[in-house]
mmCIF file of C-alpha atoms in Angstrom:
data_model
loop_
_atom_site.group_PDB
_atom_site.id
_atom_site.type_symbol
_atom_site.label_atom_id
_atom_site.label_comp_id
_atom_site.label_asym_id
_atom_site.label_seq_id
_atom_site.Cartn_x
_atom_site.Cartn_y
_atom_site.Cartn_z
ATOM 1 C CA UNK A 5 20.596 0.143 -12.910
ATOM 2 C CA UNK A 6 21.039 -3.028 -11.263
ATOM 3 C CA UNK A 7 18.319 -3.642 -8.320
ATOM 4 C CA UNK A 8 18.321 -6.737 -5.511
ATOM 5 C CA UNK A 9 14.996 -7.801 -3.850
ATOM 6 C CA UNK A 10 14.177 -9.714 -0.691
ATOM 7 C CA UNK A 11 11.078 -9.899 1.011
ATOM 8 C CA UNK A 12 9.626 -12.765 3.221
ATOM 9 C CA UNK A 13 7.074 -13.222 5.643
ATOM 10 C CA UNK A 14 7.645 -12.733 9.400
ATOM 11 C CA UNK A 15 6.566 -15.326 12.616
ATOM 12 C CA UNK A 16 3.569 -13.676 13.608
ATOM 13 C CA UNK A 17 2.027 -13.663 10.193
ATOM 14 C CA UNK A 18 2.807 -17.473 9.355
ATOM 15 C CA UNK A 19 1.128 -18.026 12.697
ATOM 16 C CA UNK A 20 -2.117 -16.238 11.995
ATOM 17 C CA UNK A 21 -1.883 -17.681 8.346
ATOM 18 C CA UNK A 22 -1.657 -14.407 6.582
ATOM 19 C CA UNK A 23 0.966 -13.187 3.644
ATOM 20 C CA UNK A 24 3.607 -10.718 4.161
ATOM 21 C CA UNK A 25 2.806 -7.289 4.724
ATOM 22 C CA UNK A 26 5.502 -5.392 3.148
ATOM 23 C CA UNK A 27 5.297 -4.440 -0.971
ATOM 24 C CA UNK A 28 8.016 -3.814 -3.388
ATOM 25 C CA UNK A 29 8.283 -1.960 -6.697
ATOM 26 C CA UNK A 30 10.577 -0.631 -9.177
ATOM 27 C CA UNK A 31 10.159 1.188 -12.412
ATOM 28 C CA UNK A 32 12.272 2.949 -15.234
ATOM 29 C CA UNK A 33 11.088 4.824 -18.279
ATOM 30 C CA UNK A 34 13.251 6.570 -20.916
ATOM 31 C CA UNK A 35 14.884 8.912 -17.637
ATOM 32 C CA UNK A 36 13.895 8.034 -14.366
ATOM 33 C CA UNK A 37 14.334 5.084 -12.617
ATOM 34 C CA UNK A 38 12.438 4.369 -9.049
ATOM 35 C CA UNK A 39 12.275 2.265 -6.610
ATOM 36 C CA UNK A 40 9.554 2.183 -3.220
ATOM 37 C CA UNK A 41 9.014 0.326 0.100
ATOM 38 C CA UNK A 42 5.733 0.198 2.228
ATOM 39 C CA UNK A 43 5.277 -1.868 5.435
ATOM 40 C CA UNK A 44 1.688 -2.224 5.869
ATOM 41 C CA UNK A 45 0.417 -1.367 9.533
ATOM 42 C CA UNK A 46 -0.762 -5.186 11.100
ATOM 43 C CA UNK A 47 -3.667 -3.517 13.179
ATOM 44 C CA UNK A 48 -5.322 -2.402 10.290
ATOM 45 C CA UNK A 49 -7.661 -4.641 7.958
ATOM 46 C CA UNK A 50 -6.350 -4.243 4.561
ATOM 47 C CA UNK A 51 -2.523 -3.271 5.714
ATOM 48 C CA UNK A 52 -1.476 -5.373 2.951
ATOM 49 C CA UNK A 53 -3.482 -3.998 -0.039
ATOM 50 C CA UNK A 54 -2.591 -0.401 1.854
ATOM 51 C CA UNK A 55 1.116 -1.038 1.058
ATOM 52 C CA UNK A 56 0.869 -2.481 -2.761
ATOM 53 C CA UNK A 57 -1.213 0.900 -3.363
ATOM 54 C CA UNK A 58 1.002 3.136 -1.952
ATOM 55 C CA UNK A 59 4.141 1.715 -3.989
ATOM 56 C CA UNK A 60 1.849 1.299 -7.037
ATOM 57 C CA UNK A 61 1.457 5.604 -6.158
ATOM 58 C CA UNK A 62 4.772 6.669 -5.277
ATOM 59 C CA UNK A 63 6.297 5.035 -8.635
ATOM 60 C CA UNK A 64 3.485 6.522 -10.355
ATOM 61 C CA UNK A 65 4.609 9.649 -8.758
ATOM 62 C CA UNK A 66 8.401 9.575 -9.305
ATOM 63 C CA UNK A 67 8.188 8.596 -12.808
ATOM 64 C CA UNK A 68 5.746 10.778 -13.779
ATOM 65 C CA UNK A 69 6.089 13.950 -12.003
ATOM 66 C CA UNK A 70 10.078 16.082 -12.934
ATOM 67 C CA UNK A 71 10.837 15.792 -9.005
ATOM 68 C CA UNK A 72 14.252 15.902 -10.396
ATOM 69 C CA UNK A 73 14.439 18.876 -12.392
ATOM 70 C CA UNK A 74 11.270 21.222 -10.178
ATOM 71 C CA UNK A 75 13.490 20.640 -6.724
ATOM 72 C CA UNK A 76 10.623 21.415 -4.410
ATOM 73 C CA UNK A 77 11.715 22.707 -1.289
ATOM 74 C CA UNK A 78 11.743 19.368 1.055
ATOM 75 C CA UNK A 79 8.648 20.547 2.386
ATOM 76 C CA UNK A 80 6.629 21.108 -0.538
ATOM 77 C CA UNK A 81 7.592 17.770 -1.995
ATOM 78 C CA UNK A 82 6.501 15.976 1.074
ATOM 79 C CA UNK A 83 3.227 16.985 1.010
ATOM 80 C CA UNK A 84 2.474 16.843 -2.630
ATOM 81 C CA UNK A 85 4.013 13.063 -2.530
ATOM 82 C CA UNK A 86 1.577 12.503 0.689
ATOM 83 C CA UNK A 87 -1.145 14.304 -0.953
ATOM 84 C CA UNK A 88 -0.940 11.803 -4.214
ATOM 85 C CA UNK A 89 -0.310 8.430 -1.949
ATOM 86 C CA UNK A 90 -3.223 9.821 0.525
ATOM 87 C CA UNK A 91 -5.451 10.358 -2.476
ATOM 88 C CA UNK A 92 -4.597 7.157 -4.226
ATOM 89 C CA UNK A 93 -4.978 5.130 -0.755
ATOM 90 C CA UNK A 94 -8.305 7.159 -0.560
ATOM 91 C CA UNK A 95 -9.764 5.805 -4.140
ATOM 92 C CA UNK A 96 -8.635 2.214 -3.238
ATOM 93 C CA UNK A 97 -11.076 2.448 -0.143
ATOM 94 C CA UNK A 98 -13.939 4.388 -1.598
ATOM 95 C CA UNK A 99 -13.785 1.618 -3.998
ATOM 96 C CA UNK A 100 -13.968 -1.050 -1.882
ATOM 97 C CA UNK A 101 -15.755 0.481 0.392
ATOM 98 C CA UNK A 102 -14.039 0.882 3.974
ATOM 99 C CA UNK A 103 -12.422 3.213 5.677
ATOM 100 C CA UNK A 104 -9.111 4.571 4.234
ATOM 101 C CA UNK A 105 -7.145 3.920 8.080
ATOM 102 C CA UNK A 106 -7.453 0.264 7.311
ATOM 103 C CA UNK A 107 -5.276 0.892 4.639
ATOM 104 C CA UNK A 108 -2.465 2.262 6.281
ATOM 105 C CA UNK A 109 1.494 1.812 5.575
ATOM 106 C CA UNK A 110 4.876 3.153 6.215
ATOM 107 C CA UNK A 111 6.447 3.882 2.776
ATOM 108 C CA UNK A 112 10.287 5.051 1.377
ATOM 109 C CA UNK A 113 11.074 5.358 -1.986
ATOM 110 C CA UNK A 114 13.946 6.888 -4.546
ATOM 111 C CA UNK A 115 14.033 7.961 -8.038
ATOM 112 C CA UNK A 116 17.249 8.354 -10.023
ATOM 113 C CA UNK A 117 17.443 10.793 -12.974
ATOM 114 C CA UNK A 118 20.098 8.608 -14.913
ATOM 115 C CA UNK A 119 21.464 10.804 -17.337
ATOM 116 C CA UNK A 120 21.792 13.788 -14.455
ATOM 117 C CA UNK A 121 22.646 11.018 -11.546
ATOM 118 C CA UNK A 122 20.256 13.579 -9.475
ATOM 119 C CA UNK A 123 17.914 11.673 -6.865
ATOM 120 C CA UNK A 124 15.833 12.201 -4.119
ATOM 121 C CA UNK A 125 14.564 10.158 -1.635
ATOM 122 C CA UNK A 126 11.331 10.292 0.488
ATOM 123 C CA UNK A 127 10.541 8.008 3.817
ATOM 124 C CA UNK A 128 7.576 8.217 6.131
ATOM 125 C CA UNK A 129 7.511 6.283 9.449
ATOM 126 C CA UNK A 130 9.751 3.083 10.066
ATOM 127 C CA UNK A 131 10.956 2.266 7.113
ATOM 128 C CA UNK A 132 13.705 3.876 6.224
ATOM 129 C CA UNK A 133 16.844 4.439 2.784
ATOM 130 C CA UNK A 134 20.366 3.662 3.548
ATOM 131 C CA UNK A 135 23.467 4.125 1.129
ATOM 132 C CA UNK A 136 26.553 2.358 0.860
ATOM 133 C CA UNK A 137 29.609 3.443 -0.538
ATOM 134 C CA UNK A 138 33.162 1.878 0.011
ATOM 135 C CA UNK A 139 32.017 -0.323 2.712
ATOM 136 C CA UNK A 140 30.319 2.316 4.632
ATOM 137 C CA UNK A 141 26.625 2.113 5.231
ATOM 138 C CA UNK A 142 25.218 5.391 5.946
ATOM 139 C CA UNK A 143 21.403 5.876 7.175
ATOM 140 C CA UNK A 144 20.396 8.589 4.752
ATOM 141 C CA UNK A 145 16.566 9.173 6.150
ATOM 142 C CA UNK A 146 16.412 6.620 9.498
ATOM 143 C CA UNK A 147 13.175 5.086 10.497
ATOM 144 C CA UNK A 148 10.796 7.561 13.434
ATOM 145 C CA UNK A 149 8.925 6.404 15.878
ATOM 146 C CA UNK A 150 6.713 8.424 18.397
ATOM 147 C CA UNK A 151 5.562 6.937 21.285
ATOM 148 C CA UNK A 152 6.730 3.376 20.110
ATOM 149 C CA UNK A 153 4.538 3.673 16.812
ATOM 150 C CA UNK A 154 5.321 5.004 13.548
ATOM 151 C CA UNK A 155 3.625 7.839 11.402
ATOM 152 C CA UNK A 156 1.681 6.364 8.533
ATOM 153 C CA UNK A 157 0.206 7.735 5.412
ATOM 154 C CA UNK A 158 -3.245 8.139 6.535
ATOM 155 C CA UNK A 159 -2.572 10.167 10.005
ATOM 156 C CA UNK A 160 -3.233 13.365 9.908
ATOM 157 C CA UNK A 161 0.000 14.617 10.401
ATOM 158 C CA UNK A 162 1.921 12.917 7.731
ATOM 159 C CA UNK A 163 3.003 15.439 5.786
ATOM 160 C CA UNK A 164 5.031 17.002 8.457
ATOM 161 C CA UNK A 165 6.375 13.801 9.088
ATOM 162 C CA UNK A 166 7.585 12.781 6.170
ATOM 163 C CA UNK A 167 11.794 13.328 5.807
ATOM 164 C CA UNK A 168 12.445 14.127 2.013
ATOM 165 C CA UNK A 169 16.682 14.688 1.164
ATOM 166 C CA UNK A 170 17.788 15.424 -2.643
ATOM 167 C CA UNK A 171 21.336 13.578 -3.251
ATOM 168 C CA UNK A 172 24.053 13.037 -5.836
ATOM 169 C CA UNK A 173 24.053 9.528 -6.832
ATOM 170 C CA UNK A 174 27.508 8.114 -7.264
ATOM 171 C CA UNK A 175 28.624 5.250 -9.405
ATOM 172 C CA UNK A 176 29.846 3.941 -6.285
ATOM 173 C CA UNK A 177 26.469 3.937 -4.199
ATOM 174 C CA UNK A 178 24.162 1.425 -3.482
ATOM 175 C CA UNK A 179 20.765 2.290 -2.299
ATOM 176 C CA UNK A 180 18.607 0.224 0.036
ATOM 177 C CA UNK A 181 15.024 1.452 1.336
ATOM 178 C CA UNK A 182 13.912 -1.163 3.885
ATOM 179 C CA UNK A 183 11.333 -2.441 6.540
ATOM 180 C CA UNK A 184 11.150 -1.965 10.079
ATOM 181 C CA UNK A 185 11.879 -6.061 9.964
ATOM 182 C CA UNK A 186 14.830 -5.842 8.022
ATOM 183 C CA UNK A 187 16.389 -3.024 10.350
ATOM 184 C CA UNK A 188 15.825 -5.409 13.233
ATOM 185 C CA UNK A 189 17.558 -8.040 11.663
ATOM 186 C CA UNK A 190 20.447 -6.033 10.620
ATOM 187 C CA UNK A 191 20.703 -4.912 13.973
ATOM 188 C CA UNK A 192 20.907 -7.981 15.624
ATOM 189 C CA UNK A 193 23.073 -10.178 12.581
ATOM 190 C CA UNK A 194 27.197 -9.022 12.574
ATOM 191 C CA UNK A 195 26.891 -11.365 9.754
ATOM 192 C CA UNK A 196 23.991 -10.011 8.213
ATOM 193 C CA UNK A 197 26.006 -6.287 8.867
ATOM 194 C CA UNK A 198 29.367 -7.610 6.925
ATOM 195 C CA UNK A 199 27.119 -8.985 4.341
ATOM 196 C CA UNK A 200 25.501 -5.886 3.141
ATOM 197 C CA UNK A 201 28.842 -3.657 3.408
ATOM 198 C CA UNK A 202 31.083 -6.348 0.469
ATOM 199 C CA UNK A 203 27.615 -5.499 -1.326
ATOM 200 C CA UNK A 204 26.958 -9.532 -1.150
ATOM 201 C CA UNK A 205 23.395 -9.748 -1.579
ATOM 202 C CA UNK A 206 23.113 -13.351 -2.260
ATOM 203 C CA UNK A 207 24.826 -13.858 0.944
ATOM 204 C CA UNK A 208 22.921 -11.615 2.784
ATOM 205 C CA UNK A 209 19.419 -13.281 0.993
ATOM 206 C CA UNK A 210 20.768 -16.650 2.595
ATOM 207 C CA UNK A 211 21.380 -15.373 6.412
ATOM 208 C CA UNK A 212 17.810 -13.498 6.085
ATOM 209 C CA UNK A 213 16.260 -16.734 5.234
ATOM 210 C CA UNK A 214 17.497 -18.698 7.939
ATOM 211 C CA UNK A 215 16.986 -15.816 10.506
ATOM 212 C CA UNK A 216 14.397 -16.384 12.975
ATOM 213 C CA UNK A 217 12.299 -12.854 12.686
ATOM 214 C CA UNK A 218 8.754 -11.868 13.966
ATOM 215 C CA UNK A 219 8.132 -9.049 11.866
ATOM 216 C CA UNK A 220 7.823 -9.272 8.148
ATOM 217 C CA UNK A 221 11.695 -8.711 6.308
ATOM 218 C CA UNK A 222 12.069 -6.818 3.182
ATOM 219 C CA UNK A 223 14.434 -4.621 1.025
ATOM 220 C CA UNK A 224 15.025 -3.264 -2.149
ATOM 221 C CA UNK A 225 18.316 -2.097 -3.131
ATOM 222 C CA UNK A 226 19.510 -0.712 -6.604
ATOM 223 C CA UNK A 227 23.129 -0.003 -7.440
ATOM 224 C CA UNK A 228 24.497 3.999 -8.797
ATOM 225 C CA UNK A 229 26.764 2.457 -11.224
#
């Protein structure tokens, strides 16, 4: 599969000095290919290291478990996938020794069964997958918000909150999971917008970069074909 990554740090962490938030990862093995997204939350102390951890889980998770070929009920995958990221979030900060909330992140991820071009793809807070197929970009699971602030793996309620949607994958469709950041910037750019519908990645790379954007920008997108 062919993949595209982008991810650079926003205004308000230049300012205090401090590296980019959000974490990327993709994996294949023999069958499965995956791809995650986590936005660590900025209040919390080790936001960062919360987000590499829960990528570092969720691929674990994807290529690992047969999410593919079980086809959980959307419910029952969403909290074994929390359970695993909780629990793996939970080890980092026994480790280290502080609480597991400063580790907390957003996270979306996909994983492909090639040979069956069966997926499924899992998003909890504001981060959020998208797919685009003949110049149509089409939120799949859309970033949530309650009360201004998204749900992150280590509230209590994640589980329920977590949107989970099996899919065909097309040899037409691109998938993108994203930040928060990026959303806002894709929002706001018509350039940015026309950019990602040709599929022109290296133009859209170029407009992010000069893009004025407070919020750390990222995005991963792999291609069906």
């Amino acid at each position: 599969m062919n993949k595209w990554i982008y991810s650079k740090t926003g205004q308000v962490h230049q300012e205090r000095h401090e590296k980019c938030q959000d974490a990327v990862l993709f994996q294949e093995n023999e069958w499965i290919s995956a791809a995650a997204i986590s936005d660590g939350a900025s209040g919390c102390r080790y936001g960062r290291e919360g987000a590499k951890t829960a990528c570092k889980a969720a691929i674990s998770y994807l290529t690992e478990e047969d999410v593919i070929g079980d086809h959980f009920s959307n419910e029952k995958l969403a909290w074994l996938f929390n359970e695993y990221l909780l629990y793996r979030l939970e080890q980092t900060a026994l480790k280290q020794g502080n609480p597991v909330d400063e580790y907390a992140s957003t996270v979306a991820a996909v994983c492909v069964n090639r040979p069956e071009r069966k997926a499924a793809a899992i998003s909890l807070g504001d981060s959020a997958v998208l797919r685009i197929r003949n110049q149509n970009v089409e939120t799949f699971l859309g970033a949530r918000r309650t009360g201004g602030q998204p749900c992150l793996l280590t509230d209590a309620k994640a589980h329920d909150e977590m949107q989970v949607r099996y899919f065909d994958l097309c040899a037409e469709d691109t998938i993108v999971l994203c930040t928060d950041g990026f959303l806002d910037a894709y929002t706001e750019n018509s350039r940015l917008r026309s950019a990602m519908k040709n599929l022109d990645f290296q133009k859209m790379n170029a407009i992010l970069d000069t893009c004025s954007s407070a919020d750390d920008v990222s995005y991963i997108a792999i291609s069906g074909s």
